[in-house]
Coordinates of C-alpha atoms and ligand atoms in Angstrom, one line a residue:
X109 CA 29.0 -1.1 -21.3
X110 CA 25.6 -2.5 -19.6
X111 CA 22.6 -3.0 -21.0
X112 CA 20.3 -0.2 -22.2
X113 CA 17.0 0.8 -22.1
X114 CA 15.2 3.8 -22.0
X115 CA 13.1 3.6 -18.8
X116 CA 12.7 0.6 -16.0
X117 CA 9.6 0.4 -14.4
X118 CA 10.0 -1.3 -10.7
X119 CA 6.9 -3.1 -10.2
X120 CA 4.0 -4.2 -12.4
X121 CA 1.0 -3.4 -10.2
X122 CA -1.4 -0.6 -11.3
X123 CA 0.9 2.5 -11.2
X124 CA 3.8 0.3 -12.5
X125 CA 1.7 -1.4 -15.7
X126 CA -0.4 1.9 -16.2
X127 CA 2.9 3.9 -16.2
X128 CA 4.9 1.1 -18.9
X129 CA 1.7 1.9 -21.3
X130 CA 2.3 5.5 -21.1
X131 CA 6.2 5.2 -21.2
X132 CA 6.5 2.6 -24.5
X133 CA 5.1 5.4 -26.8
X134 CA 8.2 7.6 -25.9
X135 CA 10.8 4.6 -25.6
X136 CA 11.7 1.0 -24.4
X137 CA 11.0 0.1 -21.3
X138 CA 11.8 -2.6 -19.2
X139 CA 9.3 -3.7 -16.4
X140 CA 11.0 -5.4 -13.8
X141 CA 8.6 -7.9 -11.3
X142 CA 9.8 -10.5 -8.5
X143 CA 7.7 -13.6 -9.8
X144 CA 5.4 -13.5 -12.2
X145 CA 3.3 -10.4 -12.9
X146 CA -0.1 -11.1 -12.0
X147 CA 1.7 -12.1 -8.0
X148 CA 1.1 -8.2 -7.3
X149 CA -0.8 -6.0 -4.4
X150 CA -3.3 -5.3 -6.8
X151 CA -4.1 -8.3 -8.0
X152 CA -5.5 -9.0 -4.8
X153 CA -7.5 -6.1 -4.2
X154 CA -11.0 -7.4 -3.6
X155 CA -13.9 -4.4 -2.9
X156 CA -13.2 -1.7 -6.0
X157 CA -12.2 0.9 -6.9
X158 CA -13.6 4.2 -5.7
X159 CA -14.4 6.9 -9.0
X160 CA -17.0 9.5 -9.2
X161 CA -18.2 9.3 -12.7
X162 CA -21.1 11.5 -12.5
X163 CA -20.0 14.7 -13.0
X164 CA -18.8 17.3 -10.7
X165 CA -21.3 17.1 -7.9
X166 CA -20.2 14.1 -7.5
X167 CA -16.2 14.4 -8.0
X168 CA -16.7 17.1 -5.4
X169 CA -18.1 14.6 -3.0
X170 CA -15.6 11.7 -3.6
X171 CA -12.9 14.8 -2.7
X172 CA -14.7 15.9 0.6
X173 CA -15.0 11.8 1.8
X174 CA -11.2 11.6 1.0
X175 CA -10.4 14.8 3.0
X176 CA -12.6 13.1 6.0
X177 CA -11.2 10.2 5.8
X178 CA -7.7 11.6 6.2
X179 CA -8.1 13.1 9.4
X180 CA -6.4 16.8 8.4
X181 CA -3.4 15.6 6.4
X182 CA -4.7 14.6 2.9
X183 CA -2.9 17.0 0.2
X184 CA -6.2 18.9 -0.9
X185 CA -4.2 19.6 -4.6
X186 CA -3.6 15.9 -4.8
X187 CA -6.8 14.9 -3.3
X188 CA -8.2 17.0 -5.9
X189 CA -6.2 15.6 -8.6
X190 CA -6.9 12.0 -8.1
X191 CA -10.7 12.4 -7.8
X192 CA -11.0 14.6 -11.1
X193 CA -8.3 12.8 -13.6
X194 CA -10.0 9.4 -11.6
X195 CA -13.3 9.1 -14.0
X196 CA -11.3 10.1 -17.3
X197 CA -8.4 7.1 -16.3
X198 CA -11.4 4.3 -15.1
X199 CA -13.3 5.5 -18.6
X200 CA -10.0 4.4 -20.2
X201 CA -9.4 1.2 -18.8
X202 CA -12.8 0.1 -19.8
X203 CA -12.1 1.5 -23.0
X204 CA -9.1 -1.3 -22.6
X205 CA -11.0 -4.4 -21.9
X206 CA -11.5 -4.1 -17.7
X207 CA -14.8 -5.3 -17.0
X208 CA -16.3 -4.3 -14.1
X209 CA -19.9 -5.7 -13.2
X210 CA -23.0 -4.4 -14.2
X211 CA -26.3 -4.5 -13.3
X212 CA -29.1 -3.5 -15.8
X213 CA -26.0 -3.2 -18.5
X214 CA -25.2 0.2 -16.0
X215 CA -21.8 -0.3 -13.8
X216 CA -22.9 -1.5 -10.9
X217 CA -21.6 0.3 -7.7
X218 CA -20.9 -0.9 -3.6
X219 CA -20.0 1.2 -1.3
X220 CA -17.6 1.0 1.7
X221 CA -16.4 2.9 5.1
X222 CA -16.8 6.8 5.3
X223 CA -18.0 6.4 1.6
X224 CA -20.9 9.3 1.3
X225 CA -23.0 7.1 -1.3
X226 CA -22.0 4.3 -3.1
X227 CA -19.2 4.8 -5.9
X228 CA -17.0 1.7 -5.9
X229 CA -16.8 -0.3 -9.1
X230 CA -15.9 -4.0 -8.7
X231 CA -15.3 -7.3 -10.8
X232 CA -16.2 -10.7 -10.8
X233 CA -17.7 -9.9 -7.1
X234 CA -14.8 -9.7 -5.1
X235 CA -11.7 -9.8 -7.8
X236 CA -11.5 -6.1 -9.1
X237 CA -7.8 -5.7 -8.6
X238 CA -6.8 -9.2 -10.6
X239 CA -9.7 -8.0 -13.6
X240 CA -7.2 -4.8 -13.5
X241 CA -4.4 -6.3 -13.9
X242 CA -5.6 -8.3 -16.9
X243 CA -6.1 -5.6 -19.0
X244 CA -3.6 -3.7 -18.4
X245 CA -1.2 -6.8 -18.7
X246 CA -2.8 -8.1 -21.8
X247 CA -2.6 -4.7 -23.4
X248 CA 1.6 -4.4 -21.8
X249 CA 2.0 -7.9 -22.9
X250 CA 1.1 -6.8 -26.5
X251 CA 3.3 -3.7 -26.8
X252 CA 6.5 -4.1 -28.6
X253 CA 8.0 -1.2 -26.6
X254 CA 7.8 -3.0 -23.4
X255 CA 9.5 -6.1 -22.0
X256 CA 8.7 -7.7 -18.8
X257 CA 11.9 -9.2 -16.8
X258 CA 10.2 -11.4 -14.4
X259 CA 11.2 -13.4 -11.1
X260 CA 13.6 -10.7 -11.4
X261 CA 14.4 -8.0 -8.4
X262 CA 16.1 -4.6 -8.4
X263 CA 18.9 -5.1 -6.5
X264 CA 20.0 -1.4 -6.2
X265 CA 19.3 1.6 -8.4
X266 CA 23.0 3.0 -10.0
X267 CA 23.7 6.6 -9.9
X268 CA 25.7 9.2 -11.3
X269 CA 26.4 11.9 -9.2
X270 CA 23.1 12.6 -7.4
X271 CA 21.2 11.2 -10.7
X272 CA 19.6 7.9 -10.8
X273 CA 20.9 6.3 -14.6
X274 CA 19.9 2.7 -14.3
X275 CA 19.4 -0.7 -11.7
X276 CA 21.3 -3.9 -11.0
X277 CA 19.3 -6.9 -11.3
X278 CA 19.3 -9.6 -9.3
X279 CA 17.6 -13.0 -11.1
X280 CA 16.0 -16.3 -9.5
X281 CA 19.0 -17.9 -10.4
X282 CA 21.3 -15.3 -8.6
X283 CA 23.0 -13.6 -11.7
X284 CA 23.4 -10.3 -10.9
X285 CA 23.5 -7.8 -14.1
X286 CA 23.3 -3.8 -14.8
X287 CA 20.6 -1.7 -17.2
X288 CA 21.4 1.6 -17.6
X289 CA 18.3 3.9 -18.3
X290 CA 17.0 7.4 -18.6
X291 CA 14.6 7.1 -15.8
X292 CA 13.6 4.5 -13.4
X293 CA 9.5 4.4 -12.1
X294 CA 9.5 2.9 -8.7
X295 CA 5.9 1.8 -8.7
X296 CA 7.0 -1.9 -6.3
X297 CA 3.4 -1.5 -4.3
X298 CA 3.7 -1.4 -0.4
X299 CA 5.1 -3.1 2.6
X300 CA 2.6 -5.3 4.7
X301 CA 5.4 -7.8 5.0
X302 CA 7.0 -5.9 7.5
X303 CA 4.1 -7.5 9.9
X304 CA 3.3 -10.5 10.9
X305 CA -0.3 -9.9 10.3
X306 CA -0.8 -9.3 6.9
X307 CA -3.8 -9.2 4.1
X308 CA -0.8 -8.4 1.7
X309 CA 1.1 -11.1 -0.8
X310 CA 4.5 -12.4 0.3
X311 CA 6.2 -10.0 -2.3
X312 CA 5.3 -6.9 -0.4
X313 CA 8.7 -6.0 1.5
X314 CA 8.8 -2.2 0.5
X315 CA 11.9 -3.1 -1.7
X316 CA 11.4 0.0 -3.6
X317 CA 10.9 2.4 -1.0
X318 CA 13.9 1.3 0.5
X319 CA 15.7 1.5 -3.1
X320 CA 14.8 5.1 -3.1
X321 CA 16.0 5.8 0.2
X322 CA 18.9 4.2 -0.1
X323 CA 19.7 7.1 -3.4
X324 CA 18.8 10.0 -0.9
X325 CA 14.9 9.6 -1.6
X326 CA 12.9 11.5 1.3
X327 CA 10.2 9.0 2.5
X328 CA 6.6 11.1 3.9
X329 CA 4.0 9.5 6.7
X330 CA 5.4 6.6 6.8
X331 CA 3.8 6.3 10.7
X332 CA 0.4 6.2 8.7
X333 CA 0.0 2.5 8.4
X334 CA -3.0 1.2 7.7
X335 CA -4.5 -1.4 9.3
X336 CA -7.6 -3.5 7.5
X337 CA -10.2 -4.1 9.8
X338 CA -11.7 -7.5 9.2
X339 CA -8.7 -10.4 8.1
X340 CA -9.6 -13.5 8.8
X341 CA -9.1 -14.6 12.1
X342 CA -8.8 -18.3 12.3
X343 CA -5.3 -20.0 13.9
X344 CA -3.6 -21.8 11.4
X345 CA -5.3 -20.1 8.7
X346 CA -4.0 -17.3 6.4
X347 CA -4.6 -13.6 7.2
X348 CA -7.6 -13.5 4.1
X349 CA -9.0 -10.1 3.5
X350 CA -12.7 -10.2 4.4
X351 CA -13.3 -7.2 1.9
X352 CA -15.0 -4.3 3.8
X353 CA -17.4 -4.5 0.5
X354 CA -19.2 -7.1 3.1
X355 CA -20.1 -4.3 5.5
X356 CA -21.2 -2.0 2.1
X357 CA -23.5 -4.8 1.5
X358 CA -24.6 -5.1 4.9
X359 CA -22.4 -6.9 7.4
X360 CA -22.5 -6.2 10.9
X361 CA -19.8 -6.6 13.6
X362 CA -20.5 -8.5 16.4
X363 CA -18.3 -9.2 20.0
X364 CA -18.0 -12.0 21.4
X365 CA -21.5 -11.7 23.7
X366 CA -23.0 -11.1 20.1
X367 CA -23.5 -7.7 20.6
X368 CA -23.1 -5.1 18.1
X369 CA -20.6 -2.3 19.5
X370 CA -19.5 0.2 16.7
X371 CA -22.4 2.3 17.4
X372 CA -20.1 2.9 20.8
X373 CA -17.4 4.0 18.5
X374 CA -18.6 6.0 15.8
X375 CA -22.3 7.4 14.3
X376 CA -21.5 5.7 11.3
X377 CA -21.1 2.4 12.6
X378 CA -19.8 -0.4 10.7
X379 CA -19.2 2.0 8.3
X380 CA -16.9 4.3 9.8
X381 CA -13.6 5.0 8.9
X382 CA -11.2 2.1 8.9
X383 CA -9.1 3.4 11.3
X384 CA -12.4 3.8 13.8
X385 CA -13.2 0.0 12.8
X386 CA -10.0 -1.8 13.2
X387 CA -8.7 0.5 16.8
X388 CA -12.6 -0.6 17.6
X389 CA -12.6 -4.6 17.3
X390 CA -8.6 -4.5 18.2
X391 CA -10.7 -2.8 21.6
X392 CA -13.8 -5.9 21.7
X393 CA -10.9 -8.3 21.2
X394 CA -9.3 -7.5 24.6
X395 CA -10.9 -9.3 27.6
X396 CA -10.7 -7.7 31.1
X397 CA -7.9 -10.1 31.6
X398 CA -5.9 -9.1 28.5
X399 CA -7.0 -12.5 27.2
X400 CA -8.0 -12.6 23.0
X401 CA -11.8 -12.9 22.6
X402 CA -13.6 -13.6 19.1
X403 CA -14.7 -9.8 17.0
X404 CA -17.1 -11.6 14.1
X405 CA -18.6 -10.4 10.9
X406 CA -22.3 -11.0 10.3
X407 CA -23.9 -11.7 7.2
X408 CA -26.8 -14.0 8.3
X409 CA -29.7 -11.1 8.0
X410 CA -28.5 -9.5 4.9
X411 CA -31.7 -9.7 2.1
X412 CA -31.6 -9.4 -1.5
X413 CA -27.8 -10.2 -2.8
X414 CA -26.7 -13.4 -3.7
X415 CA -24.0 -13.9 -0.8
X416 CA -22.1 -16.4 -3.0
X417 CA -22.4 -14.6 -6.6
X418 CA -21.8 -11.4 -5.4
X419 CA -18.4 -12.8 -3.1
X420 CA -17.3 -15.5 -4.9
X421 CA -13.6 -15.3 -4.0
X422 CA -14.1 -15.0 -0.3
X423 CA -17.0 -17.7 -0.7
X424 CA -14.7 -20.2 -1.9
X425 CA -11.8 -19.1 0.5
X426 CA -14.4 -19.6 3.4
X427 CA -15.8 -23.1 2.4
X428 CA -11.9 -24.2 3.2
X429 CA -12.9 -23.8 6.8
X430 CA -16.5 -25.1 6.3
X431 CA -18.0 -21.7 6.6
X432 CA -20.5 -19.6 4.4
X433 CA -21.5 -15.9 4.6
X434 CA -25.2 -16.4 4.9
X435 CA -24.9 -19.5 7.7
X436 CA -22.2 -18.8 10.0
X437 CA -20.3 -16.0 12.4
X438 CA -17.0 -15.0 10.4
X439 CA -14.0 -14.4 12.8
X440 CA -12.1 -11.2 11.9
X441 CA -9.8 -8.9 13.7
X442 CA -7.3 -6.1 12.1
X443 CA -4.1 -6.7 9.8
X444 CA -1.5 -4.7 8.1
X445 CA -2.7 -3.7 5.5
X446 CA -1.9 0.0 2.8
X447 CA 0.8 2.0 3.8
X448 CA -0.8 5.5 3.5
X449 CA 3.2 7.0 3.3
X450 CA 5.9 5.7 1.1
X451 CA 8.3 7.9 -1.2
X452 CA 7.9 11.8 -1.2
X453 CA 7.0 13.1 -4.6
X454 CA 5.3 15.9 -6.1
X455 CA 1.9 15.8 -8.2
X456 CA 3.7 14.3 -11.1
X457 CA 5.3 11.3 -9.2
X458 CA 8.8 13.1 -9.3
X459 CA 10.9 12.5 -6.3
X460 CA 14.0 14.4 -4.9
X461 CA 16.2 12.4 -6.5
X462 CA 16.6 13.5 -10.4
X463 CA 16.1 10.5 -12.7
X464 CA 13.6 8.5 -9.8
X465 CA 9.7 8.7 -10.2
X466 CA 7.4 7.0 -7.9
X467 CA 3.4 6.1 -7.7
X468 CA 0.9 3.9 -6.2
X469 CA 1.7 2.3 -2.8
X470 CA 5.1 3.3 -2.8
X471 CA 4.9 6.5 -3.4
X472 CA 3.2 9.5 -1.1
X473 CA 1.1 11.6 -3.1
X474 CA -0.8 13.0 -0.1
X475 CA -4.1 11.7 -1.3
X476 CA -4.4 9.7 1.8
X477 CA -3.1 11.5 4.7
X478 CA -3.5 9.9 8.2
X479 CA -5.8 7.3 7.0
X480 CA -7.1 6.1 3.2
X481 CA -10.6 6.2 2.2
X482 CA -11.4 2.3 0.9
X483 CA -10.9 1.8 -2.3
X484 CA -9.1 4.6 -3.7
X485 CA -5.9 2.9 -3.8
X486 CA -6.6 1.4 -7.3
X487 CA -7.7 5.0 -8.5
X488 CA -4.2 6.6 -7.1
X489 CA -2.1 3.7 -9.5
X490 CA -4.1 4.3 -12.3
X491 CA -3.9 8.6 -11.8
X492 CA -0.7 8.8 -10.9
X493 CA 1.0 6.3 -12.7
X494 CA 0.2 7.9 -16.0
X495 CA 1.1 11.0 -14.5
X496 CA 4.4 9.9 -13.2
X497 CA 5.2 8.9 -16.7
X498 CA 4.2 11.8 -18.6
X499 CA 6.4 13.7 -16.1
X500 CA 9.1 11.4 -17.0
X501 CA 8.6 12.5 -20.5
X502 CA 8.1 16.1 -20.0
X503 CA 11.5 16.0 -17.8
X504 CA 13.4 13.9 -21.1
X505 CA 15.9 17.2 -22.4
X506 CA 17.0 16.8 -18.7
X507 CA 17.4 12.8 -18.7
X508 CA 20.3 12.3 -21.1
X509 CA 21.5 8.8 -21.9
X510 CA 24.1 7.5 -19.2
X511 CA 26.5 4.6 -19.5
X512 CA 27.0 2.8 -16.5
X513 CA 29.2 -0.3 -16.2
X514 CA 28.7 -3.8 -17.3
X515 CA 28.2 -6.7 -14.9
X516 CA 27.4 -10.3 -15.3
X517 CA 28.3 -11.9 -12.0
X518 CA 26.8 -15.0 -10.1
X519 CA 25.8 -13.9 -6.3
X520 CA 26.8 -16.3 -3.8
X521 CA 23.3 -16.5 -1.3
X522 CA 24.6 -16.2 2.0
X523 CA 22.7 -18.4 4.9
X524 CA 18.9 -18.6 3.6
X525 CA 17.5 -19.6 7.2
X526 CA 19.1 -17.0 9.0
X527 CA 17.7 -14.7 7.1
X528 CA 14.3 -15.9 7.7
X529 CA 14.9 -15.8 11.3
X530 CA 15.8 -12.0 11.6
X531 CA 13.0 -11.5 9.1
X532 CA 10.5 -13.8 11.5
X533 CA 12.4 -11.3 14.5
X534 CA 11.6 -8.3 12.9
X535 CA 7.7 -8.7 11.6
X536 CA 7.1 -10.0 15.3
X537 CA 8.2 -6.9 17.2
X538 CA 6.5 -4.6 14.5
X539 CA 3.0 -6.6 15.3
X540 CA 3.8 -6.1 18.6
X541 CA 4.9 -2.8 19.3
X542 CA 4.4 -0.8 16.2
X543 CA 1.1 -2.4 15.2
X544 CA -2.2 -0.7 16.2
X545 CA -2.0 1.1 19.5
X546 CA 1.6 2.4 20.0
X547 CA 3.1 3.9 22.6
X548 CA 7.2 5.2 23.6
X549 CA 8.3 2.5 25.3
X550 CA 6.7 0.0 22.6
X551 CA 8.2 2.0 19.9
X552 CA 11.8 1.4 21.5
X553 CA 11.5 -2.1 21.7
X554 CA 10.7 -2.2 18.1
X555 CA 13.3 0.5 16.9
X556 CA 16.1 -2.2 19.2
X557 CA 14.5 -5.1 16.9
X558 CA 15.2 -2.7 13.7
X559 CA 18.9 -1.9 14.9
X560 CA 19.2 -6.1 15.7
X561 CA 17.8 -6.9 12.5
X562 CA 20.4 -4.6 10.6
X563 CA 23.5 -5.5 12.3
X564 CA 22.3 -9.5 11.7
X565 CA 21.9 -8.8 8.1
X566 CA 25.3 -6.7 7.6
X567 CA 27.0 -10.0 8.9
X568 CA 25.0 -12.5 7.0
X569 CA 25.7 -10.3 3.6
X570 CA 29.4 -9.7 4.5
X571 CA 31.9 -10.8 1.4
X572 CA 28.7 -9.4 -1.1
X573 CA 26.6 -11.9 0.0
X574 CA 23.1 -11.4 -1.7
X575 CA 20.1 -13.0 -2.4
X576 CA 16.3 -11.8 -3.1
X577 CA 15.4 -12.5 0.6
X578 CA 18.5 -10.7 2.3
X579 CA 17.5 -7.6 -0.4
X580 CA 13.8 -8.1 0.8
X581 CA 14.9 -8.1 4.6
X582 CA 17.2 -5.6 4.2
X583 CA 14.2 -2.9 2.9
X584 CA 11.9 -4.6 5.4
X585 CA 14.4 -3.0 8.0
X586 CA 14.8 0.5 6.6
X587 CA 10.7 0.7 6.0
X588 CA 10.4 -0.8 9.3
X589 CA 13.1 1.7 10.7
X590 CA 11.3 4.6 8.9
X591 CA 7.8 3.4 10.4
X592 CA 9.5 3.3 13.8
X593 CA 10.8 6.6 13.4
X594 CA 8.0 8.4 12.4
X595 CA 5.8 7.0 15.3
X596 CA 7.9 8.1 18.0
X597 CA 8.2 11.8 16.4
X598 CA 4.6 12.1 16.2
X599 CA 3.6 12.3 19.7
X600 CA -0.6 12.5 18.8
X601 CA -2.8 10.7 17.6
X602 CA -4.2 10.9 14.2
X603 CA -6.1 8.4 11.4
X604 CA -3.9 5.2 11.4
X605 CA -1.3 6.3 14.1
X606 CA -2.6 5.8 17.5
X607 CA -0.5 6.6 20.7
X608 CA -1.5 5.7 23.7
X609 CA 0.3 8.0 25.7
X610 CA -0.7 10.6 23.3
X611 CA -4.5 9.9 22.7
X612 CA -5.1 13.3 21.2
X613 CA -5.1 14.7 17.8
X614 CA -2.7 18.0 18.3
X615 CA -3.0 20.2 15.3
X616 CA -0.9 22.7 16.8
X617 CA 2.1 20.9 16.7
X618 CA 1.4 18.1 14.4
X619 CA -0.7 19.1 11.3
X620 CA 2.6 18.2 9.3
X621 CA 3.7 15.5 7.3
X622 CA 6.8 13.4 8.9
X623 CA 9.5 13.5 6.5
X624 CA 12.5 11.0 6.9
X625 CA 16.0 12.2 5.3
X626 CA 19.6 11.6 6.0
X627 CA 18.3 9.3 9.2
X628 CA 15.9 12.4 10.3
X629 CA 12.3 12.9 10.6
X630 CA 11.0 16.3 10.3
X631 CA 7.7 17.6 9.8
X632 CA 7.1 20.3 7.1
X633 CA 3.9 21.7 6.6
X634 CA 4.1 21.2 2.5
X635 CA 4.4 17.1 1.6
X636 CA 5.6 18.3 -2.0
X637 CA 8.9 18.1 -2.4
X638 CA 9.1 21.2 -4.3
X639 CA 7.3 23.4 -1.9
X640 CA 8.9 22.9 1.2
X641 CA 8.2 24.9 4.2
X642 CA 9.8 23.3 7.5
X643 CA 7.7 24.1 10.7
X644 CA 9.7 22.1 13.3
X645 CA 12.5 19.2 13.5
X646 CA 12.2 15.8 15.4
X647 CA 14.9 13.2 15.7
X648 CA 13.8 9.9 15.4
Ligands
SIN70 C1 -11.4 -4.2 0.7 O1 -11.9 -4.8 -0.2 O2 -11.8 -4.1 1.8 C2 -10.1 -3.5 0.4 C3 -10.2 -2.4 -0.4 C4 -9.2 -1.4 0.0 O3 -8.2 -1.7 0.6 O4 -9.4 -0.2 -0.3

């Protein structure tokens, strides 16, 4: 018989460390995390989080900015859902010890693109999702209920019949063991890895969106990727988030004549949607030639903040390269950054599968549609990862115990450098022709890099083969393949997913959520798995 435990939680982000603390008062539960647990997503969240805590003028304001933001496809029930139980979850975590800053001893608040007023909450400057993460570790870390399995990976989730009833582990060391469990939480963040240009940490690889849809998990919008707007843009240098709390505070982009140009692109300028921002200096970055020219972020006229208080982080990262936000031009251009889409579940993070819940990045809620207002990322862990675990609770007379079989085996790695070229292979072709401005025959070069990729990594795992990076590049292909997918079905445009062969928005046709299952993508009108109502069928 394997081990036992009542519920795993993949991932120890937001949703997965909010969800533990509201699991461990109903059972044990094992949280499961690749290295150690502060190396998440959101511990590198920099501008906020987004939470309208005064009252219901403003909660009905933070719902119409999401809805905007969206571009038609943002769940209006989950919208609504996030932005009302947001202020009671953020009252909480202050309750727990997450200091945001304050100015005046009143929160003090930023605000960011498509943002109405300014509602962001942020701390230590630029560190809001690492403050986050303290608390809620320190408070996880403290509770006898949970345990923490670290540099650890979920190799696969175990079923019984069509239930999910536990995961086999894969360890740093390559032992390979099973847990059996009531319920498993995939809460394992997003999937910027599947880029080459990235703002996200080397652990996002969408293992467990690919977990999920590997147990018969339907995956929603997963063509809404979204693509961060100002990354540093240095050669040689890492692909550093330059938070977009700069241009809430007063940056201003510039080409590479110096000119501003966003009021060419939007009314809101520097502060229009992200989407607008990042298809906008991807535009300014294109000489007539094709050739790459400089986009910059300008901070040399802003008054009355302390540049290097207020960004300390992004200070410090930029006197690497000699620069500083009040002295000097900042190169920038666009980078993977939030998928918008992940696992389908309904408003309590319940998938299709019985026994599998999913929030935060991983999950799609529908809070986001074709494009996610900044900062309410953090808000969507924290709200629906307590959700998610109070349905897992509510569901419990349904989630008996489940043996599954014991193993205790050591993996034998198959060849570590191949891997890293078909995963070097893949992130190449998506940043080339699944990035920013898509169009068909781009989209079948990258879906022949996805089928290349796969066939590579059946042979290198042949025999059982396995180690963390051939798991990691095996859900980089499927999340890849779904993104792929999805993209060519949706033939508009709309938020994050830009076609250039099909630069319209088509409601007609297209108001629908993608939904990949069984190899399909279909678009149903409903993104909650329990309300289905199909409106039309696309192979991918
Ligand atoms: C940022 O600081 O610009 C990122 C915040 C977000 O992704 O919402």
């Amino acid at each position: 018989m394997a081990a036992k435990t009542d519920f795993v939680v993949l991932g120890a982000g937001i949703a997965g460390l909010r969800a533990a603390i509201e699991l461990a008062a109903h059972g044990h539960v094992l949280v499961v995390s690749k290295e150690a647990v502060a190396e998440s997503n959101t511990a590198y969240a920099q501008g906020g989080i987004a939470v309208a805590m005064g009252g219901e003028a403003d909660v009905a304001l933070h719902l119409e900015d999401t809805l905007g933001a969206g571009d038609g496809l943002v769940d209006a029930e989950a919208a609504a859902v996030l932005v009302a139980e947001g202020p009671v979850r953020v009252a909480e975590l202050i309750g727990w010890g997450a200091e945001f800053d304050r100015e005046g001893g009143e929160l003090a608040r930023t605000r960011e693109g498509a943002h109405s007023l300014a509602r962001i909450l942020h701390a230590n400057g630029d560190a809001t999702g690492a403050e986050i993460s303290r608390a809620l570790h320190e408070l996880a870390r403290g509770n006898e209920h949970i345990r923490f399995a670290e540099w650890t990976m979920v190799a696969e989730l175990e079923t019984a019949g069509s239930r999910v009833v536990g995961v086999r582990l894969l360890a740093a060391d390559g032992r390979m063991t099973r847990v059996a469990a009531r319920a498993v939480v995939v809460a394992g963040g997003g999937a910027g890895q599947v880029y080459s240009d990235t703002t996200n940490p080397a652990v996002a690889t969408g293992d467990g969106i690919a977990l999920a849809a590997a147990v018969g998990a339907e995956l929603a919008d997963m063509e809404f990727y979204q693509f961060h707007p100002t990354a540093f843009a240095k050669e040689g240098a890492p692909r550093f988030l330059m938070s977009e709390a700069l241009r809430g505070e007063g940056a201003l982009l510039r080409n590479h004549q110096g000119e501003r140009f966003m009021e060419r692109y939007h009314r809101l300028r520097e502060l229009a949607p992200r989407d607008v921002v990042a298809r906008a200096i991807t535009r300014e970055g294109i000489g007539t030639e094709g050739e790459a020219l400089p986009v910059y972020l300008d901070m040399r006229g802003v008054s009355g903040v302390d540049l290097a208080a207020r960004f300390p982080g992004i200070s410090r990262f930029l006197a690497e390269y000699g620069l500083n936000l009040g002295r000097d031009l900042i190169p920038v251009r666009p980078a993977a950054h939030y998928l918008m889409g992940g696992i389908r579940t309904d408003l309590d993070g319940r998938t299709n599968v019985p026994g599998l819940y999913a929030a935060g990045e991983a999950a799609c809620t529908g809070v986001h549609g074709a494009n996610r207002l900044a900062s309410n990322s953090l808000l969507e862990g924290l709200v629906f990862g307590a959700r998610a675990a109070k349905a897992v609770v509510a569901d419990l007379d349904k989630l008996s115990e489940t043996d599954v079989e014991a193993l205790d085996v050591q993996a034998e790695a198959p060849d570590a450098e191949a891997v890293e070229v078909v995963i070097a292979g893949l992130r190449g072709a998506m940043w080339r022709h699944a990035g920013l401005l898509r169009d068909a025959e781009g989209l079948r070069a990258a879906q022949a890099a996805v089928a290349e990729a796969l066939e590579t990594l059946e042979a290198l795992g042949a025999g059982g083969r396995v180690s963390r990076r051939l798991v990691e590049a095996r859900a980089m292909v499927v999340v890849a393949g779904a993104i792929v997918a999805s993209a060519t079905a949706r033939r508009e445009s709309r938020g994050a997913h830009f076609r250039l062969d099909y630069p319209q928005r088509e409601d007609a046709a297209f108001c629908a959520h993608s939904i990949v299952a069984g190899g399909r993508v279909v678009f149903e009108k409903e993104r909650n798995p329990g309300r289905k109502r199909a409106v039309g069928s696309i192979s991918g």
